Coordinates of C-alpha atoms in Angstrom, one line a residue:
Chain Y
M387 CA 75.7 105.8 50.8
N388 CA 78.8 103.8 49.6
V389 CA 81.8 104.1 51.9
A390 CA 85.3 102.8 51.3
I391 CA 88.0 102.9 54.0
V392 CA 91.6 102.6 52.7
Q393 CA 93.9 101.2 55.3
T394 CA 97.3 102.6 54.1
K395 CA 100.7 101.2 54.9
P396 CA 102.9 104.2 53.8
R397 CA 106.6 104.2 53.2
K398 CA 108.0 106.3 56.0
G399 CA 108.4 109.9 55.0
K400 CA 108.0 109.2 51.2
Y401 CA 105.0 111.5 50.7
R402 CA 105.3 111.7 46.9
E403 CA 105.7 108.0 46.4
N404 CA 102.8 107.3 48.7
L405 CA 100.7 109.8 46.9
H406 CA 101.6 108.1 43.6
D407 CA 100.5 104.8 45.1
L408 CA 97.3 106.4 46.2
R409 CA 96.3 107.1 42.6
E410 CA 96.3 103.4 41.9
V411 CA 94.2 102.8 45.0
F412 CA 91.8 105.5 43.9
A413 CA 91.5 103.9 40.5
Q414 CA 90.6 100.6 42.2
V415 CA 88.2 102.2 44.6
G416 CA 86.6 104.3 41.9
S417 CA 85.8 101.3 39.7
E418 CA 82.8 100.7 42.0
P419 CA 80.3 103.2 43.2
V420 CA 81.8 105.2 46.1
D421 CA 80.6 108.3 47.9
L422 CA 83.0 108.7 50.7
I423 CA 86.6 107.4 51.1
V424 CA 88.3 107.5 54.5
L425 CA 92.1 107.2 55.0
P426 CA 94.0 107.0 58.3
E427 CA 95.9 109.5 60.4
A428 CA 99.2 110.5 58.8
A429 CA 98.1 108.3 55.9
L430 CA 100.8 109.4 53.4
T431 CA 103.8 110.0 55.6
G432 CA 103.7 107.5 58.5
Y433 CA 103.0 108.5 62.0
F434 CA 106.2 108.7 64.0
L435 CA 108.1 111.5 62.3
E436 CA 109.7 113.4 65.3
G437 CA 111.4 116.5 64.0
A438 CA 110.8 115.5 60.4
V439 CA 107.2 116.5 60.8
Y440 CA 108.4 120.1 60.0
E441 CA 109.8 118.9 56.7
L442 CA 106.6 117.0 55.7
A443 CA 103.8 119.1 57.1
M444 CA 101.7 120.9 54.4
D445 CA 99.2 123.7 54.4
A446 CA 95.7 122.5 53.9
P447 CA 95.0 123.9 50.4
A448 CA 98.2 122.3 49.0
F449 CA 97.3 119.0 50.6
A450 CA 93.7 119.3 49.2
D451 CA 95.1 119.9 45.7
D452 CA 97.3 116.8 45.9
I453 CA 94.5 114.6 47.0
A454 CA 92.1 116.0 44.5
A455 CA 94.6 115.6 41.7
A456 CA 95.2 112.0 42.7
W457 CA 91.5 111.3 42.6
L458 CA 90.8 113.1 39.3
E459 CA 93.7 111.5 37.5
A460 CA 92.3 108.1 38.3
N461 CA 88.6 109.1 38.0
P462 CA 88.3 112.2 35.9
K463 CA 84.5 112.3 35.8
K464 CA 83.5 111.1 39.2
D465 CA 82.5 113.0 42.3
V466 CA 83.5 111.8 45.7
D467 CA 84.2 112.9 49.3
I468 CA 87.5 112.0 50.9
V469 CA 88.7 112.2 54.5
C470 CA 92.5 111.9 55.0
G471 CA 94.8 112.5 57.9
F472 CA 97.9 114.7 57.4
Y473 CA 100.4 116.8 59.3
E474 CA 99.4 120.4 58.8
N475 CA 101.6 123.5 58.6
S476 CA 99.4 126.5 59.3
D477 CA 101.6 129.6 59.0
G478 CA 104.3 127.9 61.1
T479 CA 102.0 126.3 63.6
Y480 CA 101.9 122.5 63.2
Y481 CA 98.9 120.3 63.8
N482 CA 98.0 116.6 63.4
S483 CA 94.9 117.2 61.2
A484 CA 92.3 115.4 59.2
M485 CA 90.7 117.0 56.1
Y486 CA 87.2 116.5 54.7
L487 CA 87.4 117.2 51.0
Q488 CA 84.4 117.2 48.6
I489 CA 85.2 116.8 45.0
S490 CA 82.3 117.7 42.6
N491 CA 82.4 118.7 39.0
R492 CA 86.2 118.5 39.1
E493 CA 86.3 121.1 41.8
A494 CA 87.7 120.4 45.3
H495 CA 86.2 122.0 48.3
I496 CA 87.6 121.7 51.8
K497 CA 84.5 121.2 54.0
H498 CA 86.4 121.0 57.2
V499 CA 89.8 120.5 58.8
H500 CA 89.8 119.0 62.2
R501 CA 93.0 119.5 64.3
K502 CA 93.6 116.7 66.8
M503 CA 92.8 118.0 70.3
F504 CA 94.2 115.2 72.5
L505 CA 97.8 114.8 71.6
P506 CA 99.2 111.7 73.3
T507 CA 102.5 112.6 75.0
Y508 CA 103.3 109.7 77.2
G509 CA 105.2 106.4 76.9
V510 CA 105.9 105.8 73.2
F511 CA 104.0 108.9 72.2
D512 CA 105.5 112.4 71.9
E513 CA 103.1 114.4 69.8
E514 CA 102.9 117.6 71.9
R515 CA 106.6 117.9 71.8
F516 CA 106.3 118.7 68.1
L517 CA 102.7 119.8 67.5
S518 CA 100.1 122.2 68.7
R519 CA 96.7 120.9 69.8
G520 CA 93.5 121.8 68.0
R521 CA 91.0 124.0 69.9
H522 CA 87.7 123.2 68.4
L523 CA 85.5 120.2 67.9
K524 CA 83.2 121.2 65.1
T525 CA 80.5 119.3 63.3
F526 CA 79.9 120.1 59.6
D527 CA 77.2 119.4 57.0
T528 CA 77.9 117.2 54.1
R529 CA 75.7 115.8 51.3
F530 CA 75.3 112.8 53.6
G531 CA 74.2 114.7 56.7
R532 CA 76.1 116.2 59.6
M533 CA 79.4 114.6 60.5
A534 CA 82.4 115.1 62.8
M535 CA 86.0 114.0 62.7
L536 CA 88.0 112.8 65.6
I537 CA 91.6 111.7 65.4
C538 CA 92.8 108.7 67.3
E539 CA 93.1 109.6 71.0
D540 CA 90.3 112.2 70.5
S541 CA 87.9 109.2 70.5
W542 CA 89.3 107.7 73.7
H543 CA 87.8 110.6 75.7
A544 CA 84.1 109.8 75.9
I545 CA 83.2 113.5 76.0
M546 CA 84.4 114.0 72.4
P547 CA 82.0 111.8 70.5
T548 CA 79.4 112.8 73.0
I549 CA 79.7 116.5 72.2
A550 CA 79.9 115.7 68.5
A551 CA 76.7 113.7 68.7
V552 CA 74.9 116.4 70.8
K553 CA 75.9 118.9 68.1
G554 CA 74.1 116.8 65.5
A555 CA 76.8 114.5 64.0
R556 CA 75.2 111.4 62.6
I557 CA 78.5 109.9 61.2
L558 CA 81.8 110.0 63.1
V559 CA 84.9 109.7 61.0
I560 CA 88.0 108.6 62.9
P561 CA 91.4 108.5 61.2
S562 CA 93.9 106.8 63.5
A563 CA 97.4 105.5 64.0
A564 CA 97.5 103.0 66.9
P565 CA 100.7 101.2 67.7
G566 CA 99.8 97.7 69.0
R567 CA 100.8 96.2 72.3
G568 CA 99.6 93.5 74.7
I569 CA 100.4 89.8 73.8
E570 CA 99.3 88.2 77.0
G571 CA 95.6 87.9 76.2
G572 CA 93.5 86.1 73.6
D573 CA 93.9 85.9 69.9
E574 CA 94.3 89.7 69.4
L575 CA 96.6 92.3 70.8
T576 CA 94.9 93.8 73.9
S577 CA 95.1 97.3 72.4
I578 CA 93.0 96.1 69.4
V579 CA 90.4 94.6 71.8
R580 CA 90.3 97.9 73.7
W581 CA 89.8 99.9 70.5
R582 CA 87.0 97.7 69.3
A583 CA 85.2 98.0 72.6
I584 CA 85.5 101.8 72.6
L585 CA 84.4 102.3 69.1
E586 CA 81.4 100.0 69.3
S587 CA 80.4 101.6 72.6
I588 CA 80.5 105.1 71.0
A589 CA 78.3 104.0 68.1
A590 CA 75.8 102.3 70.3
E591 CA 75.5 105.0 72.8
H592 CA 74.9 107.8 70.4
G593 CA 73.3 106.0 67.5
V594 CA 75.9 107.0 64.9
F595 CA 77.7 105.3 62.1
L596 CA 81.4 105.2 62.8
L597 CA 84.1 105.0 60.2
Y598 CA 87.5 104.1 61.6
A599 CA 90.5 104.1 59.3
G600 CA 93.6 102.6 61.0
L601 CA 97.2 103.1 59.7
A602 CA 99.1 99.8 59.1
G603 CA 102.8 98.8 59.0
F604 CA 105.8 98.8 61.4
E605 CA 107.6 102.0 62.2
G606 CA 110.8 101.5 64.0
G607 CA 109.5 98.4 65.7
K608 CA 106.1 99.8 66.5
G609 CA 103.4 98.0 64.6
M610 CA 100.4 100.0 63.7
T611 CA 97.3 97.9 64.2
G612 CA 95.2 98.8 61.2
S613 CA 91.9 97.1 62.0
S614 CA 89.9 99.7 60.1
R615 CA 86.2 99.2 60.7
I616 CA 82.7 100.4 60.0
V617 CA 80.4 100.3 63.0
D618 CA 76.6 100.6 62.6
P619 CA 74.4 102.8 64.9
R620 CA 73.6 99.8 67.0
G621 CA 77.2 99.3 67.9
R622 CA 77.9 96.3 65.6
T623 CA 81.0 96.1 63.5
I624 CA 79.8 95.4 60.0
V625 CA 83.1 95.1 58.3
E626 CA 86.7 95.1 59.6
A627 CA 90.1 94.9 58.1
P628 CA 92.9 92.8 59.6
P629 CA 95.6 94.5 61.7
L630 CA 98.5 93.9 59.3
G631 CA 98.9 95.2 55.8
A632 CA 97.1 97.6 53.5
H633 CA 93.5 96.9 52.7
I634 CA 90.3 98.4 51.5
I635 CA 87.0 97.8 53.3
R636 CA 83.7 98.9 51.9
A637 CA 80.1 98.9 52.7
T638 CA 76.8 100.4 51.7
L639 CA 75.2 102.3 54.5
D640 CA 71.5 102.9 55.0
L641 CA 71.5 106.2 56.9
H642 CA 67.9 105.6 58.0
E643 CA 69.4 103.0 60.3
I644 CA 70.5 105.9 62.5
D645 CA 66.9 107.0 63.1
L646 CA 65.8 103.4 63.8
A647 CA 68.6 102.8 66.3
R648 CA 67.9 106.1 68.1
A649 CA 64.2 105.2 68.3
T650 CA 65.1 101.9 69.9
L651 CA 67.7 103.3 72.2
P652 CA 67.1 107.0 72.7
L653 CA 70.1 107.7 74.8
L654 CA 71.1 110.7 72.8
G655 CA 67.7 112.3 73.3
D656 CA 68.0 111.7 77.0
L657 CA 71.4 113.3 77.0
N658 CA 70.2 116.4 75.2
A659 CA 67.6 116.9 78.0
V660 CA 70.1 116.3 80.9
L661 CA 73.2 117.9 79.5
P662 CA 72.6 121.5 80.6
D663 CA 72.3 120.3 84.2
L664 CA 75.5 118.3 83.9
L665 CA 77.5 121.2 82.4
L666 CA 76.3 123.7 85.0
D667 CA 77.7 121.5 87.8
E668 CA 79.8 123.8 89.9
E669 CA 82.2 121.0 90.6
L670 CA 83.3 120.9 87.0
P671 CA 86.6 122.6 86.2
L672 CA 85.0 125.1 83.8
P673 CA 86.1 128.8 83.5
P674 CA 83.8 131.0 85.7
M675 CA 83.0 133.3 82.9
L676 CA 81.2 130.5 81.1
R677 CA 78.8 129.9 84.0
Q678 CA 75.4 131.4 84.2
P679 CA 73.9 131.9 87.6
R680 CA 71.8 128.8 88.3
D681 CA 68.1 129.4 88.8
E682 CA 67.3 127.4 91.9
S683 CA 63.7 128.5 92.1
Chain V
M230 CA 68.8 85.5 105.0
T231 CA 72.3 84.8 103.7
L232 CA 73.3 86.1 100.3
P233 CA 76.0 84.6 98.1
I234 CA 79.1 86.7 98.0
I235 CA 80.9 87.1 94.7
E236 CA 84.5 88.3 94.7
P237 CA 87.2 88.8 92.0
R238 CA 89.1 85.8 90.9
Q239 CA 92.4 85.8 92.7
T240 CA 95.5 86.0 90.4
D241 CA 99.0 85.2 91.5
F242 CA 100.8 88.5 91.6
T243 CA 104.2 86.7 91.6
Q244 CA 103.8 84.8 88.4
P245 CA 106.0 85.6 85.3
P246 CA 104.2 87.4 82.5
A247 CA 101.9 85.5 80.2
I248 CA 102.1 85.3 76.4
N249 CA 99.9 84.2 73.5
P250 CA 102.7 82.6 71.4
A251 CA 100.7 82.2 68.2
L252 CA 99.7 85.8 68.2
T253 CA 103.3 86.9 69.1
A254 CA 104.8 84.8 66.3
Q255 CA 102.5 86.3 63.8
W256 CA 103.2 89.8 64.9
L257 CA 107.0 89.3 65.0
E258 CA 107.0 87.7 61.6
A259 CA 105.3 90.8 60.2
F260 CA 107.8 93.0 62.1
L261 CA 110.8 91.2 60.5
K262 CA 109.3 91.4 57.0
D263 CA 108.5 95.1 57.4
E264 CA 111.8 96.1 59.0
L265 CA 114.1 94.1 56.8
V266 CA 112.4 93.8 53.4
G267 CA 110.1 96.8 53.5
G268 CA 112.0 99.4 55.5
R269 CA 115.6 98.5 54.7
G270 CA 115.3 96.6 51.5
I271 CA 117.4 93.7 52.8
P272 CA 115.6 90.4 52.6
R273 CA 118.3 88.3 54.2
A274 CA 119.3 87.8 57.8
V275 CA 122.4 86.7 59.7
V276 CA 121.8 85.2 63.1
G277 CA 124.5 84.1 65.5
L278 CA 123.5 80.7 66.7
S279 CA 124.8 80.0 70.2
G280 CA 123.0 76.7 70.8
G281 CA 120.6 78.6 73.2
V282 CA 116.9 79.2 73.0
D283 CA 117.1 82.9 72.3
S284 CA 119.0 82.6 69.0
A285 CA 117.0 79.5 68.1
V286 CA 113.7 81.5 68.4
T287 CA 115.2 84.3 66.4
A288 CA 116.3 82.0 63.7
Y289 CA 112.9 80.3 63.6
L290 CA 111.1 83.7 63.3
C291 CA 113.5 84.9 60.6
A292 CA 112.9 81.6 58.6
R293 CA 109.2 82.2 58.8
A294 CA 109.4 85.8 57.8
L295 CA 112.1 85.6 55.1
G296 CA 112.2 82.0 54.0
P297 CA 114.9 79.5 55.2
K298 CA 117.1 80.1 52.2
N299 CA 117.5 83.8 53.2
V300 CA 118.6 83.1 56.7
F301 CA 122.2 82.4 57.7
G302 CA 122.9 80.8 61.0
I303 CA 126.5 81.5 62.1
R304 CA 128.1 79.3 64.7
M305 CA 131.1 80.9 66.4
P306 CA 132.8 78.6 68.8
Y307 CA 135.8 79.5 71.0
K308 CA 138.3 76.8 72.1
H309 CA 136.6 76.5 75.5
S310 CA 133.0 76.5 74.2
S311 CA 131.0 73.5 75.1
P312 CA 130.7 71.0 72.2
S313 CA 127.0 70.7 72.9
S314 CA 126.6 74.3 72.0
L315 CA 127.7 73.5 68.4
T316 CA 125.5 70.4 68.2
D317 CA 122.5 72.2 69.6
A318 CA 122.9 75.0 67.1
H319 CA 123.0 72.5 64.4
L320 CA 119.7 71.1 65.5
V321 CA 118.2 74.4 64.7
T322 CA 119.7 74.7 61.2
E323 CA 118.7 71.1 60.5
A324 CA 115.2 71.6 61.7
I325 CA 114.3 74.7 59.7
G326 CA 116.7 74.3 56.7
I327 CA 118.5 77.6 57.0
N328 CA 122.1 78.1 55.9
E329 CA 124.7 77.1 58.4
C330 CA 128.2 78.4 58.7
T331 CA 130.8 77.8 61.4
I332 CA 133.5 80.4 62.1
E333 CA 135.9 79.5 64.8
I334 CA 136.8 82.7 66.7
T335 CA 139.7 81.3 68.8
A336 CA 142.5 82.7 66.6
A337 CA 140.9 86.2 66.4
A338 CA 140.1 86.4 70.1
D339 CA 143.4 84.9 71.3
G340 CA 145.3 87.2 68.9
Y341 CA 144.4 89.9 71.4
L342 CA 144.0 88.0 74.6
Q343 CA 147.6 86.6 74.4
L344 CA 148.6 90.2 75.0
E345 CA 146.4 90.4 78.1
R346 CA 147.1 87.1 79.8
D347 CA 145.9 88.2 83.2
A348 CA 142.4 89.2 81.9
D349 CA 139.7 87.9 84.2
A350 CA 136.7 86.0 83.1
R351 CA 134.5 89.1 82.7
R352 CA 137.0 90.8 80.4
R353 CA 137.5 87.6 78.4
G354 CA 133.8 87.1 78.1
N355 CA 133.4 90.6 76.7
V356 CA 136.2 90.1 74.2
L357 CA 134.6 86.9 72.9
A358 CA 131.2 88.7 72.6
R359 CA 132.8 91.6 70.7
V360 CA 134.7 89.3 68.4
R361 CA 131.4 87.5 67.6
M362 CA 129.8 90.9 66.9
L363 CA 132.7 91.7 64.5
V364 CA 132.1 88.4 62.7
L365 CA 128.3 88.9 62.5
F366 CA 128.6 92.3 60.9
D367 CA 131.3 91.3 58.5
Q368 CA 129.3 88.2 57.4
S369 CA 126.3 90.4 56.9
A370 CA 128.3 92.6 54.6
K371 CA 129.6 89.6 52.7
L372 CA 126.2 88.0 52.4
N373 CA 124.2 91.2 51.8
A374 CA 122.2 90.4 54.9
L375 CA 121.3 92.2 58.1
P376 CA 122.4 91.0 61.5
V377 CA 119.3 90.2 63.6
G378 CA 119.6 90.5 67.4
T379 CA 118.9 87.8 69.9
G380 CA 118.8 89.6 73.2
N381 CA 115.7 89.1 75.4
K382 CA 114.1 91.7 77.6
T383 CA 115.2 90.1 80.9
E384 CA 118.9 90.2 80.0
R385 CA 118.5 93.7 78.6
L386 CA 116.9 94.9 81.8
L387 CA 119.4 93.1 84.1
G388 CA 122.3 94.4 82.0
Y389 CA 123.4 90.8 81.6
F390 CA 125.0 91.3 78.2
T391 CA 128.1 92.9 76.6
W392 CA 127.5 96.5 75.6
H393 CA 127.9 97.1 71.8
A394 CA 128.1 93.3 71.3
D395 CA 125.0 91.2 72.0
D396 CA 122.9 94.4 71.7
S397 CA 124.4 95.7 68.5
P398 CA 122.3 94.2 65.7
P399 CA 120.0 96.8 64.2
V400 CA 116.9 94.7 64.4
N401 CA 115.8 92.5 67.2
P402 CA 112.5 90.6 67.3
I403 CA 112.6 89.3 70.9
G404 CA 114.0 92.3 72.8
D405 CA 110.6 93.0 74.4
L406 CA 110.0 89.4 75.4
Y407 CA 111.0 88.2 78.9
K408 CA 112.9 85.0 79.0
S409 CA 109.9 83.1 80.3
Q410 CA 108.0 84.3 77.3
V411 CA 110.8 83.3 75.0
W412 CA 110.6 79.8 76.3
K413 CA 106.9 79.6 75.6
L414 CA 107.4 81.0 72.2
A415 CA 110.1 78.4 71.5
E416 CA 107.8 75.6 72.4
Y417 CA 105.1 77.0 70.1
L418 CA 107.6 77.4 67.2
G419 CA 108.9 73.8 67.6
V420 CA 112.4 74.7 68.7
P421 CA 114.1 71.3 69.5
K422 CA 113.5 70.3 73.1
P423 CA 117.1 70.1 74.2
L424 CA 117.5 73.8 73.6
V425 CA 114.3 74.7 75.4
K426 CA 115.0 72.5 78.4
K427 CA 118.7 73.2 79.0
A428 CA 119.8 75.7 81.6
P429 CA 120.7 79.0 79.8
S430 CA 124.4 79.8 79.8
A431 CA 126.7 82.4 78.3
D432 CA 129.1 79.4 77.8
L433 CA 132.2 81.3 78.8
E434 CA 133.2 78.9 81.6
A435 CA 132.5 75.2 82.4
D436 CA 129.2 74.7 84.3
Q437 CA 128.4 78.4 84.1
T438 CA 124.6 79.2 84.0
D439 CA 122.8 82.5 83.7
E440 CA 120.7 81.9 86.8
G441 CA 123.8 81.0 88.8
D442 CA 125.5 84.2 87.7
L443 CA 122.4 86.3 88.4
G444 CA 121.5 84.7 91.8
I445 CA 117.8 84.3 90.8
T446 CA 115.8 82.2 88.5
Y447 CA 114.5 83.7 85.2
A448 CA 110.9 83.0 86.3
K449 CA 111.3 85.0 89.5
A450 CA 113.3 87.7 87.8
D451 CA 110.7 88.1 85.1
A452 CA 107.9 88.4 87.6
V453 CA 109.8 91.0 89.7
L454 CA 110.8 93.0 86.6
T455 CA 107.2 93.0 85.3
R456 CA 106.0 94.5 88.5
I457 CA 108.9 97.0 88.9
L458 CA 108.2 98.3 85.4
E459 CA 104.6 98.7 86.3
G460 CA 105.7 101.1 89.1
Y461 CA 105.6 99.0 92.3
T462 CA 108.2 99.7 95.0
N463 CA 110.3 97.1 96.7
D464 CA 108.1 97.3 99.9
Q465 CA 104.9 96.9 97.9
L466 CA 106.3 93.8 96.1
V467 CA 107.4 92.2 99.3
A468 CA 103.9 92.9 100.8
R469 CA 102.4 91.1 97.8
G470 CA 104.4 88.0 98.2
F471 CA 107.9 88.5 96.7
D472 CA 111.1 87.6 98.5
R473 CA 112.9 90.8 99.6
G474 CA 116.3 89.4 98.7
E475 CA 115.2 88.6 95.2
V476 CA 113.5 91.9 94.7
E477 CA 116.7 93.7 95.7
I478 CA 118.9 91.6 93.4
V479 CA 116.7 92.6 90.5
R480 CA 116.3 96.3 91.5
K481 CA 120.0 96.7 91.9
R482 CA 120.9 95.2 88.5
L483 CA 118.1 97.2 86.8
D484 CA 119.1 100.5 88.4
G485 CA 122.8 99.9 87.8
T486 CA 122.5 99.3 84.1
H487 CA 120.4 102.1 82.6
W488 CA 123.5 103.3 80.7
K489 CA 123.7 99.9 78.9
R490 CA 120.3 100.6 77.3
H491 CA 121.4 103.9 75.8
L492 CA 123.7 105.2 73.1
P493 CA 126.9 106.8 74.3
T494 CA 126.6 110.0 76.3
T495 CA 127.6 112.9 74.1
A496 CA 128.3 116.4 75.4
M497 CA 125.6 118.8 74.2
L498 CA 127.0 122.1 72.9
S499 CA 124.4 123.3 70.4
N500 CA 120.8 123.5 69.8
T501 CA 121.2 121.0 67.0
A502 CA 122.7 118.2 69.2
I503 CA 121.9 114.8 67.6
N504 CA 119.1 113.0 69.4
E505 CA 118.6 115.9 71.7
F506 CA 117.4 118.6 69.4
Y507 CA 117.9 117.0 66.0
L508 CA 115.3 114.2 66.2
R509 CA 114.6 111.9 63.3
P510 CA 113.1 108.4 63.6
V511 CA 115.3 105.4 62.7
D512 CA 113.2 104.6 59.7
F513 CA 113.0 108.0 58.2

């Protein structure tokens, strides 16, 4: 499976111009074999939009048409799958979303739209002021196996990739927009170090490939940390983009590595066995109607 | 049997914040390129050079980001300014090869101050700062360049600046760096030693120093500010080794100057009030 991650550095709010640029990037990416292309959160608008999000949010089919047209103009005869983050307008309810689009025989099919569930609304972040949160974490089948998408803070909550993996995801796709901070440490911003640790830990714990696409560029003084990466199922970053600037990273993945990693470290199998006991814990803040009487016999 | 005991390494809670200067310089260089060239399409910068370390660091960063030919260092002496301020500012332009220009502000400032002969030092200082702001913005229009700010985080938090003067340039690379961090960044960038070593001063009166005005050293103020912004109370800071008098100096200045870190207060009358309901990012 050939994967390319496009680390975009969009011009703020210039959706049409950024989409035009994307055609050229697609032409470049399509000149080599590629099965899946991943772009960041808010890849074609920029992340910090405040009230302008209502001007730029699109319904999913219209966004799919734009992305598919951009790909097919550059690569008229090639099939590909594309994941891209965008602000979604769903009948007047607004989400921070990521779309999985499959293009085959010049037809585009939306395989899934994930709506960000954890909307950071603290410090520099203000997402829930403008957006509604998604309500479901779904896995979905692709021609490369089952996948799930998480957006940025979704992946900072260990339960999210855990549930995705338990539900059968073998590849986690994570579009993100992470403003950098922390200059007091080593040779990298501390926020980048933290992200790497989290992502490598997720991949190693569940034996999944992890495709992380980070937005780049400064937005009103806040520098997005790029650092797009592909992590293998043993938790090793196999390719990584620098924090600054637009880049493409690519790799050929052997999906059999997932089975080998899980055989060596069967944590996911262990979790499948134990999970029911964990979820029936009466101390967990779950709605009572979801609980079954525990059989203590 | 006696087992070895292992405990966390002790860190000094009262130290000023650390900085990796190479990483910071790289990040700020990218910031300036993106904000000036990419975001605003203005590849040239105007920096008011006071002869102090803050404006020197800003000029060095601009030169790295935009190239020395695209940076204009403006020296703006008043009749009472220390001659060493001029020569120290020249050390910067000479070292990095940026454009240098000297605009004496005495006539402009005194044109007004002669009408207000009993103005005290604070008022006179504010007038000089605002005249310098006027010059910087006009020079930026003349040179098709953007004024770049030189205010550091310590003076911003302590309110030790003139509102709508020092804080007015639209882009500031060092406003989230404490003074102690600016010094370390200056050493890394190669700012001439006289500027790094000398006592910071607003240069409004003879023998005036920032630390004398503030009643606390920058190193102490930075350490206290760091912990206050992390959420510690005065009592908690004193319990962890800070001097109560110094904590109170910093807390008082911080709490008394929140207004200086905001735009003017506007009466809200509608549900489209600007920056209350009508919210658009600065770079949109």
